[in-house]
XYZ file of C-alpha atoms in Angstrom:
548
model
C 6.348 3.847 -5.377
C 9.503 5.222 -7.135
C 9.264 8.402 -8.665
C 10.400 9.366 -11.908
C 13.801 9.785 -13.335
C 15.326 13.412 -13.763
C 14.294 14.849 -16.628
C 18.108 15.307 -17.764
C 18.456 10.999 -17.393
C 15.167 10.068 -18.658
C 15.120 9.243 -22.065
C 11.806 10.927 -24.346
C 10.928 7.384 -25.557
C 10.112 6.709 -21.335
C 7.050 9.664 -21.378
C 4.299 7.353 -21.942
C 5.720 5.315 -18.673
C 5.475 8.680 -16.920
C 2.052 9.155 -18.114
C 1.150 5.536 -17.472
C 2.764 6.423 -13.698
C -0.468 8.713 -13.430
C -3.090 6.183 -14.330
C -1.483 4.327 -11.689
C -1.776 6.709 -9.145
C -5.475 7.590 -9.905
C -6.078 3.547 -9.664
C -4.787 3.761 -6.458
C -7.127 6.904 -5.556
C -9.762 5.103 -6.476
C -9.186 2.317 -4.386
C -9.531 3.854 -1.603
C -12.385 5.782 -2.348
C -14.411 2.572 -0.920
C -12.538 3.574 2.650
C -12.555 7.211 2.713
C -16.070 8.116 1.690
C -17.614 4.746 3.108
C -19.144 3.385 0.295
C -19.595 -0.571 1.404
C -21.038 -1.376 -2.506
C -18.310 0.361 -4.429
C -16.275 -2.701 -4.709
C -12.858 -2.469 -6.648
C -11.313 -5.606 -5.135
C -7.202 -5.296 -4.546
C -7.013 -2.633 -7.038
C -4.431 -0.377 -5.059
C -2.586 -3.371 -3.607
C -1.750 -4.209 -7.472
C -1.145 -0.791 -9.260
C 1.611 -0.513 -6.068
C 2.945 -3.651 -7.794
C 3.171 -1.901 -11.416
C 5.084 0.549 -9.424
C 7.468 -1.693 -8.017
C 8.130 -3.325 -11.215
C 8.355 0.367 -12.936
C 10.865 0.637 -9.984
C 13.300 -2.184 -11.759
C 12.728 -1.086 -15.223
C 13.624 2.654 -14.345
C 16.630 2.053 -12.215
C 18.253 -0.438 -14.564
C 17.284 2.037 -17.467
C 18.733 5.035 -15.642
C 21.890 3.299 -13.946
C 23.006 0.446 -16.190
C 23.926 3.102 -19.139
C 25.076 5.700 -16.899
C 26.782 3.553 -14.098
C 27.541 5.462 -10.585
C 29.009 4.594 -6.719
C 26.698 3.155 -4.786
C 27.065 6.012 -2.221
C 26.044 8.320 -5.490
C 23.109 5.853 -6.030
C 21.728 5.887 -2.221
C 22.314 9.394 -2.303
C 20.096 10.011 -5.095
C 17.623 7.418 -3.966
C 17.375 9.620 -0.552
C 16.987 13.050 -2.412
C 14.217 11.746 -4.165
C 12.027 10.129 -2.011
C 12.892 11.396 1.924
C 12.118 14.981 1.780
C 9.052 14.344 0.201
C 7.814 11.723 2.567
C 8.330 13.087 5.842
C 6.592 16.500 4.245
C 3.841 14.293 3.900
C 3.909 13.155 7.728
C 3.961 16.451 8.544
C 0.309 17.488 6.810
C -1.029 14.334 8.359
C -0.691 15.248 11.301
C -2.022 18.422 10.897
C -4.993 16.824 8.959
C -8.274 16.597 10.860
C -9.249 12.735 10.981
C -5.500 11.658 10.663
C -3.105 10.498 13.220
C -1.760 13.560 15.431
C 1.240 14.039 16.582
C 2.816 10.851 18.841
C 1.013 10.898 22.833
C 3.044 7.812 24.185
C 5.762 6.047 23.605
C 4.318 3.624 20.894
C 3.274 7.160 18.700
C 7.117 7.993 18.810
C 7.725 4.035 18.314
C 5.325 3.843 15.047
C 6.326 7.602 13.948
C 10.509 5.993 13.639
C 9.467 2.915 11.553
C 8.028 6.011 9.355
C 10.715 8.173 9.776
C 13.069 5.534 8.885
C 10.835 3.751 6.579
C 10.848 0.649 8.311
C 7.376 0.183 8.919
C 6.494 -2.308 6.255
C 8.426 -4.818 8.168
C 6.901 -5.302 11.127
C 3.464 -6.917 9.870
C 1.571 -5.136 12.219
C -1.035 -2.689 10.291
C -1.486 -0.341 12.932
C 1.949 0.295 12.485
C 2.655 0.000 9.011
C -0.243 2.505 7.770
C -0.637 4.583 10.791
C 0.851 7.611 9.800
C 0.713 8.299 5.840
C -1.159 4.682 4.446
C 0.699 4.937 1.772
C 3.965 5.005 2.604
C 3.959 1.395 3.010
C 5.227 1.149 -0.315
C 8.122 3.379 0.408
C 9.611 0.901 2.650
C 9.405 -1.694 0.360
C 11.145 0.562 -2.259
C 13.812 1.210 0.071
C 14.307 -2.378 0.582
C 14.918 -2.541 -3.438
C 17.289 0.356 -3.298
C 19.607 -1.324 -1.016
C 19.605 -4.356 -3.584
C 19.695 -2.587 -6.615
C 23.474 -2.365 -6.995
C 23.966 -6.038 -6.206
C 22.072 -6.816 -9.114
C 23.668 -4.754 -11.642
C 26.839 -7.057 -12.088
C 24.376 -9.458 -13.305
C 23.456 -10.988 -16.444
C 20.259 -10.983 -17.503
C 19.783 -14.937 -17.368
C 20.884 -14.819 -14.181
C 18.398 -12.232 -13.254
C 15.655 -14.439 -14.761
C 16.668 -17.086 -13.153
C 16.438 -15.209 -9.766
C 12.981 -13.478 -10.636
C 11.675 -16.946 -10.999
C 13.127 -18.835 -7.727
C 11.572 -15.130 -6.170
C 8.677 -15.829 -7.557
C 8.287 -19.585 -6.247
C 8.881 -18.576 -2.762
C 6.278 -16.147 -2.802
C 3.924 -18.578 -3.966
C 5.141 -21.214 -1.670
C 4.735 -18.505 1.419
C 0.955 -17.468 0.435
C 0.324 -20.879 -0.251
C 1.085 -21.801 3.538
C 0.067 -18.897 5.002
C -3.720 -19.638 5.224
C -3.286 -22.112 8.606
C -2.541 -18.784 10.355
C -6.203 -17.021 9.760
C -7.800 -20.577 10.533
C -10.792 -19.869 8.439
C -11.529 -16.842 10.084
C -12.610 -13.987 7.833
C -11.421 -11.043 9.592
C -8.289 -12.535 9.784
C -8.003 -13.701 6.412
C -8.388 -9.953 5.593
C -5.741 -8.878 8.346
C -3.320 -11.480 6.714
C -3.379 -10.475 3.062
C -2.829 -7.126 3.620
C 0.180 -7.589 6.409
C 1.556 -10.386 3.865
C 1.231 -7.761 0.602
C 3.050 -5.273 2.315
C 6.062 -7.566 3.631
C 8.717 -6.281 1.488
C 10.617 -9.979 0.701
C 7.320 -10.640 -0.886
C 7.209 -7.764 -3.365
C 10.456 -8.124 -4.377
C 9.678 -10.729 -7.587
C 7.544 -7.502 -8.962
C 10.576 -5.708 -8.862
C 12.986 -8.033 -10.085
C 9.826 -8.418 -13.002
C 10.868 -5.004 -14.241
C 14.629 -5.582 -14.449
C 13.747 -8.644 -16.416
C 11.806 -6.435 -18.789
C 14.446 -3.854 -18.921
C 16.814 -6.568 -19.900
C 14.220 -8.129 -22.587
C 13.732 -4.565 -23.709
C 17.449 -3.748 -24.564
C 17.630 -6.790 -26.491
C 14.271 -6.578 -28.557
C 14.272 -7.402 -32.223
C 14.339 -4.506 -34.912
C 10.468 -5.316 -35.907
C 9.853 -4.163 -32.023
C 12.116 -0.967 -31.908
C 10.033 0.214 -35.098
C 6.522 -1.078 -35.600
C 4.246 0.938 -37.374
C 2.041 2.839 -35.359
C -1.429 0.384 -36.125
C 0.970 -2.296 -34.771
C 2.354 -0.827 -32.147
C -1.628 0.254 -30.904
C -2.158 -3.658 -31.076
C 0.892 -3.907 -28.934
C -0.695 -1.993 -26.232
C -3.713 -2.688 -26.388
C -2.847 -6.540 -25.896
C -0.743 -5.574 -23.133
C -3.661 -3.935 -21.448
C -5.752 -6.718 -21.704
C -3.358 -8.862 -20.017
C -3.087 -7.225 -17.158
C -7.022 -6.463 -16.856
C -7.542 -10.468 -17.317
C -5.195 -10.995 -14.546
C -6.606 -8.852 -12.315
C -9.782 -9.862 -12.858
C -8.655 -13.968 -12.523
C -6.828 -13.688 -9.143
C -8.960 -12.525 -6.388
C -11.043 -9.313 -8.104
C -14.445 -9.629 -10.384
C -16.361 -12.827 -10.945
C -13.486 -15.231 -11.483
C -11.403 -14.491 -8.465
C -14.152 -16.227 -5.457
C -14.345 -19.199 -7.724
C -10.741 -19.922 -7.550
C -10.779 -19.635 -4.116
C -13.386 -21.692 -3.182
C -12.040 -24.591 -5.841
C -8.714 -24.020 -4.171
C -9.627 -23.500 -0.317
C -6.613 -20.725 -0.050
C -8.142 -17.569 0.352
C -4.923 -15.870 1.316
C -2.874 -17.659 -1.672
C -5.325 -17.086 -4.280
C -6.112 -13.398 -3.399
C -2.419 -12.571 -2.806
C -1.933 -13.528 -6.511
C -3.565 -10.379 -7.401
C -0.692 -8.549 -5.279
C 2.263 -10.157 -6.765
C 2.904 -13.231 -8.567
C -0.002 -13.234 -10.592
C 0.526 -9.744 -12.024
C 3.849 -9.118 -11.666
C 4.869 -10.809 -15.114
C 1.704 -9.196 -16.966
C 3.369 -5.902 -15.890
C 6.317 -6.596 -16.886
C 5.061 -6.908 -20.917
C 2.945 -3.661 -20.301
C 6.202 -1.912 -19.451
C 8.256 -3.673 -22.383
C 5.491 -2.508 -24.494
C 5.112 1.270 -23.614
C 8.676 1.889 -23.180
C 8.864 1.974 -26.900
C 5.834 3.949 -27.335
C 5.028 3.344 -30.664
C 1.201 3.300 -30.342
C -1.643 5.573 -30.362
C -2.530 5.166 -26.728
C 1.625 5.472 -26.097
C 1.001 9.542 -28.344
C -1.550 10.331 -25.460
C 0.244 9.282 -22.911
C 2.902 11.429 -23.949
C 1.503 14.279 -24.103
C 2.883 17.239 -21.953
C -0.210 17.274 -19.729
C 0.313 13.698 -19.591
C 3.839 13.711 -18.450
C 3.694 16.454 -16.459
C 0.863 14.242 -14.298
C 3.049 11.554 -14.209
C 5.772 13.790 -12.966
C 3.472 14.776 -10.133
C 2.148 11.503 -9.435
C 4.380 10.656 -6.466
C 3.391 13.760 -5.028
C 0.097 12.854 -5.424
C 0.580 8.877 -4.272
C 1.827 10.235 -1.477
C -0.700 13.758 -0.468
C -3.791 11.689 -1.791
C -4.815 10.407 1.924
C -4.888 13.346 3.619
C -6.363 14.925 0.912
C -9.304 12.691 0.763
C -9.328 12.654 4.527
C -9.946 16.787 4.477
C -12.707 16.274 1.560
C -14.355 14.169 4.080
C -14.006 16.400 6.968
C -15.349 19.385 4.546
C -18.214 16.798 3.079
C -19.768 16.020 6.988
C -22.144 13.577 6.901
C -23.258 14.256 3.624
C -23.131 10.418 2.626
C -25.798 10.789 -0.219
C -23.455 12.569 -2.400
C -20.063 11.391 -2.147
C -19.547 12.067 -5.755
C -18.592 15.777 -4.521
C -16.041 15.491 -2.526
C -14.635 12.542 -4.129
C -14.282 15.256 -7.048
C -13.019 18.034 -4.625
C -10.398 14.830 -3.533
C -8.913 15.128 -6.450
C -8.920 18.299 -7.466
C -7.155 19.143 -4.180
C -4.865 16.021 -4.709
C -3.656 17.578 -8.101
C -3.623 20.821 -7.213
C -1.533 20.133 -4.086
C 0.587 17.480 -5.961
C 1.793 20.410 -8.122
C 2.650 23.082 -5.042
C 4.430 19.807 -2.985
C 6.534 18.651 -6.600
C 7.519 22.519 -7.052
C 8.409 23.405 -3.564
C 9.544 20.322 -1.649
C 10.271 17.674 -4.152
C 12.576 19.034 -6.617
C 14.113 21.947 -4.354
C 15.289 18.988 -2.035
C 16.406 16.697 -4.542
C 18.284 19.635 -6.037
C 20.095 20.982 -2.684
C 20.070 17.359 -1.794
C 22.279 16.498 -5.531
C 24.060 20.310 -5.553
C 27.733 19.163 -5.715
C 28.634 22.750 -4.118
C 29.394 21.986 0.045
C 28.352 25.541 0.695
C 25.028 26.117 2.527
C 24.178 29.674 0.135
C 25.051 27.504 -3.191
C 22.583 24.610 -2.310
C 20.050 27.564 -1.348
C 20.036 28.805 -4.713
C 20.498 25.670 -6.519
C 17.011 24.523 -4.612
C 14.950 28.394 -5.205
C 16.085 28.255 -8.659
C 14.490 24.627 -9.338
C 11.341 25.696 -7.542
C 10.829 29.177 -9.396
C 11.165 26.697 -12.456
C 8.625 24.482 -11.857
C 6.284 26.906 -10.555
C 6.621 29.150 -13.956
C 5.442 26.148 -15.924
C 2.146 25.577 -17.907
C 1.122 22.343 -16.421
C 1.860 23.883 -12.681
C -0.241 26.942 -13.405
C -2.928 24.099 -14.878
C -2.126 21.707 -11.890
C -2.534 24.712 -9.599
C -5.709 26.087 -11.488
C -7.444 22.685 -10.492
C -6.663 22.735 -7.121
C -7.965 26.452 -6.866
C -11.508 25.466 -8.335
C -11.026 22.281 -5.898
C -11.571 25.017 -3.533
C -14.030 27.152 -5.195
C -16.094 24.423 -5.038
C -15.491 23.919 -1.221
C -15.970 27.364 -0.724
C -18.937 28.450 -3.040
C -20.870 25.729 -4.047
C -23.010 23.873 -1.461
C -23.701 19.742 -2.230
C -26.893 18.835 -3.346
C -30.136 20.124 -2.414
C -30.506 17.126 -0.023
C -27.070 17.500 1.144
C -27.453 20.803 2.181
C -30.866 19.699 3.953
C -28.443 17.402 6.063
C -26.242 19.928 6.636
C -28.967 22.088 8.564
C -31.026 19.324 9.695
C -27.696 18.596 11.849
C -27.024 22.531 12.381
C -23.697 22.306 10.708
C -24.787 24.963 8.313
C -24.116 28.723 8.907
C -27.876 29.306 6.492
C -29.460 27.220 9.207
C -33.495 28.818 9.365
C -34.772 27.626 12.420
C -38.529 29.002 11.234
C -41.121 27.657 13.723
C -44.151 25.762 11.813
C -46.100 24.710 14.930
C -45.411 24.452 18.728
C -43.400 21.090 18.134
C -42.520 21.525 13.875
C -39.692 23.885 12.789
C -38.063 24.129 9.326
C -34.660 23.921 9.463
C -33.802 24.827 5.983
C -34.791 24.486 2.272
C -33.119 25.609 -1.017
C -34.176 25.851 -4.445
C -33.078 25.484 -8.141
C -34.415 26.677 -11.137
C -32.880 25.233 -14.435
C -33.929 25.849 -18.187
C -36.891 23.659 -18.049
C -37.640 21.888 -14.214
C -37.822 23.657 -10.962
C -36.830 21.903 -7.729
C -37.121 22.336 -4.135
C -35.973 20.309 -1.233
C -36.901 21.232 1.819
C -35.994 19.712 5.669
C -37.998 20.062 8.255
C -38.016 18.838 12.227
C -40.192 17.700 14.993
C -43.687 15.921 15.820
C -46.680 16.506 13.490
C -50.067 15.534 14.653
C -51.791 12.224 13.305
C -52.895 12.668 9.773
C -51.078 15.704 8.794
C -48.194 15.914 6.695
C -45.996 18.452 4.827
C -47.005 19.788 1.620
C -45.329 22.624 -0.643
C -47.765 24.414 -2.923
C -47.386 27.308 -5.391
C -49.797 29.625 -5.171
C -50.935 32.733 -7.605
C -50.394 36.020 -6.458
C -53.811 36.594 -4.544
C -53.021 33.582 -2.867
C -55.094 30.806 -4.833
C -53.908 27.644 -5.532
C -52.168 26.588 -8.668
C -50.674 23.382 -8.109
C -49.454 21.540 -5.394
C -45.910 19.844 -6.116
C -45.571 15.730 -5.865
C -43.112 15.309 -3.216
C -40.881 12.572 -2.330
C -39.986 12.409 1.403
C -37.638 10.866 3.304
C -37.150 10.401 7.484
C -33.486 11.462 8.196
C -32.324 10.572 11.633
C -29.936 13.253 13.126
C -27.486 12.718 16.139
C -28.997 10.758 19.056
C -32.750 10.267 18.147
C -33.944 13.299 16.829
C -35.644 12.858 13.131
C -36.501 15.355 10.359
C -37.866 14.672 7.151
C -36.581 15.867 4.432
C -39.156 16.902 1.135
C -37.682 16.934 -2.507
C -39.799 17.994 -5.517
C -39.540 18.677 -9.251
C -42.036 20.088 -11.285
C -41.612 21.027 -14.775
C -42.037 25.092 -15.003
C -44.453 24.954 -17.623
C -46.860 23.710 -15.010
C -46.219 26.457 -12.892
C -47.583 28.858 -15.248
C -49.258 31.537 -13.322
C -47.422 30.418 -10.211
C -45.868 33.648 -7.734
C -45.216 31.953 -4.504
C -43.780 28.662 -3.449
C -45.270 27.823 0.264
C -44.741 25.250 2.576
C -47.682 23.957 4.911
C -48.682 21.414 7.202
C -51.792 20.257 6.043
C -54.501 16.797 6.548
C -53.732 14.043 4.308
C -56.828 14.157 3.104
C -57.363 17.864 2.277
C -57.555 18.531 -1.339
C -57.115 22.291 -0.749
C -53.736 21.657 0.927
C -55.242 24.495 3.842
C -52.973 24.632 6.829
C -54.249 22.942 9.982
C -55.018 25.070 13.115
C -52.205 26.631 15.142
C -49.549 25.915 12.214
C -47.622 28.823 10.279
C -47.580 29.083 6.249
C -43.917 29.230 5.198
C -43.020 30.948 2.132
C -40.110 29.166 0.763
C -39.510 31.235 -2.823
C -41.140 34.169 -5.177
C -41.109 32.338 -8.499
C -39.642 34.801 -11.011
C -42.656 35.621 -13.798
């Protein structure tokens, strides 16, 4: 993934690409929210494998943009491209392996082997996953972009017929590769999987993605006066077409109902699915690009907004943090697999707020020391403090910040779900654990309680044997003890480390129909006892004082 251009070479009709860099990002976040928070159902096919590929196309648009009208040495050129992506990247293998769940620092000699390819961002060429995504996942990418950094200036001499003409012979041997690249899995599955993913990160075979995005930089320069200046209802249409195309892509090679039927009418499960990672995209992003360079549309105006851009600005940042962001949501989350949906949103509040910190004190102090023509240590120093005071005093990095904060207010303050937090002493990883003793063999580990404008809940969780034809029951009670109702409960058995079990009780009750109600009581009680009385040698629990 390439990051943007400096803010001093990027042109303001290039903000909605910035803000379309985001969305981009985020699709890539969400691809991997399958993997991080184990969700086998939440299906979103080779979503991150392609929105890499709009970035490597972005990648050609952006450098021929940037360097064809302002032409440089090469040595300027890999200078720049170093500054902007290095610093940044091994930052990023530095909180990895500080990051619980993430690879540590190297043990043997194949840690120190795997950490160089990193290092040196080699590791997308050795088509061995465990290598390749072993220390920040996504830096895969970054190899592959440094493989179209050292091409870059070859292709500038050429003309854009010739660069046409070498996107498509690219594009042929891609297909021809995938096409004969399904003998190696030999109808296994597994290795079908293992296949596609070394093959889509083999930088040779991302390169027709990028050479997609000079061809639309070329088409772009060229464009007829009725595209530099549509009105804005056509320009919408534009975009909105462009979209389209690349959702009907996606959806035709290997994603969504269409791609399985393709490959079972073709019999290449590696060709046909690799489509969706290269050749069969690459081209549809090229027009989306062409499109919202000129940003001329509605959906172009939101994109460019400030907030907009200044996500877009961030989003390498956040390409890049995103893993080991998600990977400390998980560690704070536990087992709580019910309820994914919170840290999934803690994930990215975290991932934005630490996107802005990481663009304001790594990113753009290095590139600036990095770029400071001064050969002076104390001139780069300030060149690099001054940048970072900069970007700190701006309104979008006090938002980007303010979302990461209540990212960890949320951590901090707010437990789960009712259930979740039920896990969470069930399995004693909760400082409120209770621990109250019911019978002999029964002990409640925990319950909490919510009461909301019109519905009252309770879950409770609970642990141990209960004797044959007794079961848990929570009842609320008047103040001299009679019964007022007793609260339908659904239950659930929740197996803990090793065998142990608890079950875990969650009720609602509208609060009208606790009229009259004072106490909220748990007890153990026959099956068949209307009265809900506790059985012999079993303690009442009182769970909550219901407010009058």
């Amino acid at each position: 993934m390439l990051p943007h251009p400096s803010p001093t070479s990027r042109p303001s009709q290039l903000d909605a690409l910035t803000g379309l860099r985001f969305l981009a990002a985020a699709a890539v976040f969400i691809s991997h929210v399958r993997v991080w928070f184990r969700l086998p159902d939440f299906n979103t096919g080779p979503l991150g494998s392609a929105s890499v590929g709009f970035f490597f196309a972005l990648s050609g648009f952006i450098l021929s943009h940037v360097y064809r009208a302002n032409p440089t040495s090469k040595a300027t050129f890999y200078k720049a491209r170093f500054a902007r992506i290095w610093p940044l990247h091994v930052a990023c293998i530095a909180i990895v392996m500080m990051t619980p769940g993430l690879a540590g620092p190297p043990r043997d000699a194949a840690g120190w082997g795997q950490l160089a390819c990193h290092v040196t961002l080699t590791q997308a060429w050795t088509l061995d996953m465990s290598w390749a995504l072993h220390w920040n996942g996504p830096a895969w990418s970054l190899s592959v972009e440094a493989f179209f950094y050292l091409l870059f200036p070859l292709t500038v001499a050429l003309r854009a017929r010739q660069i046409l003409a070498l996107y498509a012979l690219t594009t042929i041997a891609t297909l021809v590769a995938y096409a004969n690249s399904d003998a190696i899995a030999n109808g296994d599955p597994k290795a079908v999987d293992t296949w596609v993913t070394a093959l889509s990160t083999l930088p040779p075979l991302r390169l027709q993605e990028f050479l997609a995005g000079l061809c639309a930089h070329a088409a772009w320069v060229r464009r007829p006066d009725l595209l530099r200046n549509p009105s804005v209802a056509t320009g919408t249409l534009l975009e909105i077409a462009s979209i389209a195309l690349v959702v009907i892509c996606f959806l035709a090679w290997g994603s969504g109902q269409w791609g399985p039927a393709w490959m079972a009418t073709w019999n290449r499960p590696i060709a046909v699915e690799c489509l969706s990672r290269g050749p069969g995209l690459s081209w549809a992003f090229a027009a989306l690009i062409f499109v919202f360079a000129s940003a001329q549309g509605w959906i172009s105006r939101v994109l460019s907004h400030p907030s907009m851009v200044y996500l877009g600005e961030i989003s390498f940042a956040f390409y890049l943090v995103h893993a080991a962001v998600m990977s400390m949501a998980v560690a704070w989350a536990g087992d709580f697999l019910s309820a994914w949906e919170r840290p999934c949103l803690v994930a990215i509040l975290w991932s934005i707020g630490a996107s802005a910190l990481l663009f304001a004190l790594i990113e753009t102090p290095a590139r600036k020391a990095i770029m400071h023509k001064s050969h002076q240590a104390p001139g780069r120093w300030r060149s690099a403090l001054s940048s970072a005071a900069h970007e700190l005093r701006r309104a979008p990095a006090l938002m980007a910040s303010g979302i990461g904060a209540v990212g960890c207010a949320i951590t901090t303050f707010a437990p789960l779900t009712a259930v979740d937090y039920c896990i969470a002493v069930t399995k004693g990883t909760d400082p409120r654990l209770v621990h109250r003793p019911i019978t002999a063999q029964c002990v409640l580990l925990g319950a909490t309680t919510r009461i909301l404008p019109d519905i009252f809940e309770c879950t409770v969780a609970t642990t141990g044997d209960v004797p044959e034809g007794t079961g848990f029951h929570l009842v609320a009670l008047s103040e001299d003890g009679s019964l007022v109702r007793h609260l339908d409960c659904d239950q659930r058995r929740l197996v803990t480390d090793g065998s142990a079990e608890s079950i875990v009780l969650n009720a609602k009750s509208p609060l009208p129909q606790l009229a009259g109600a004072s106490i909220l009581e748990l007890r153990l009680s026959r099956t068949d006892d209307p009265s809900y009385s506790p059985v012999a040698n079993s303690e009442k629990v009182e769970i909550l004082r219901l407010p009058r």
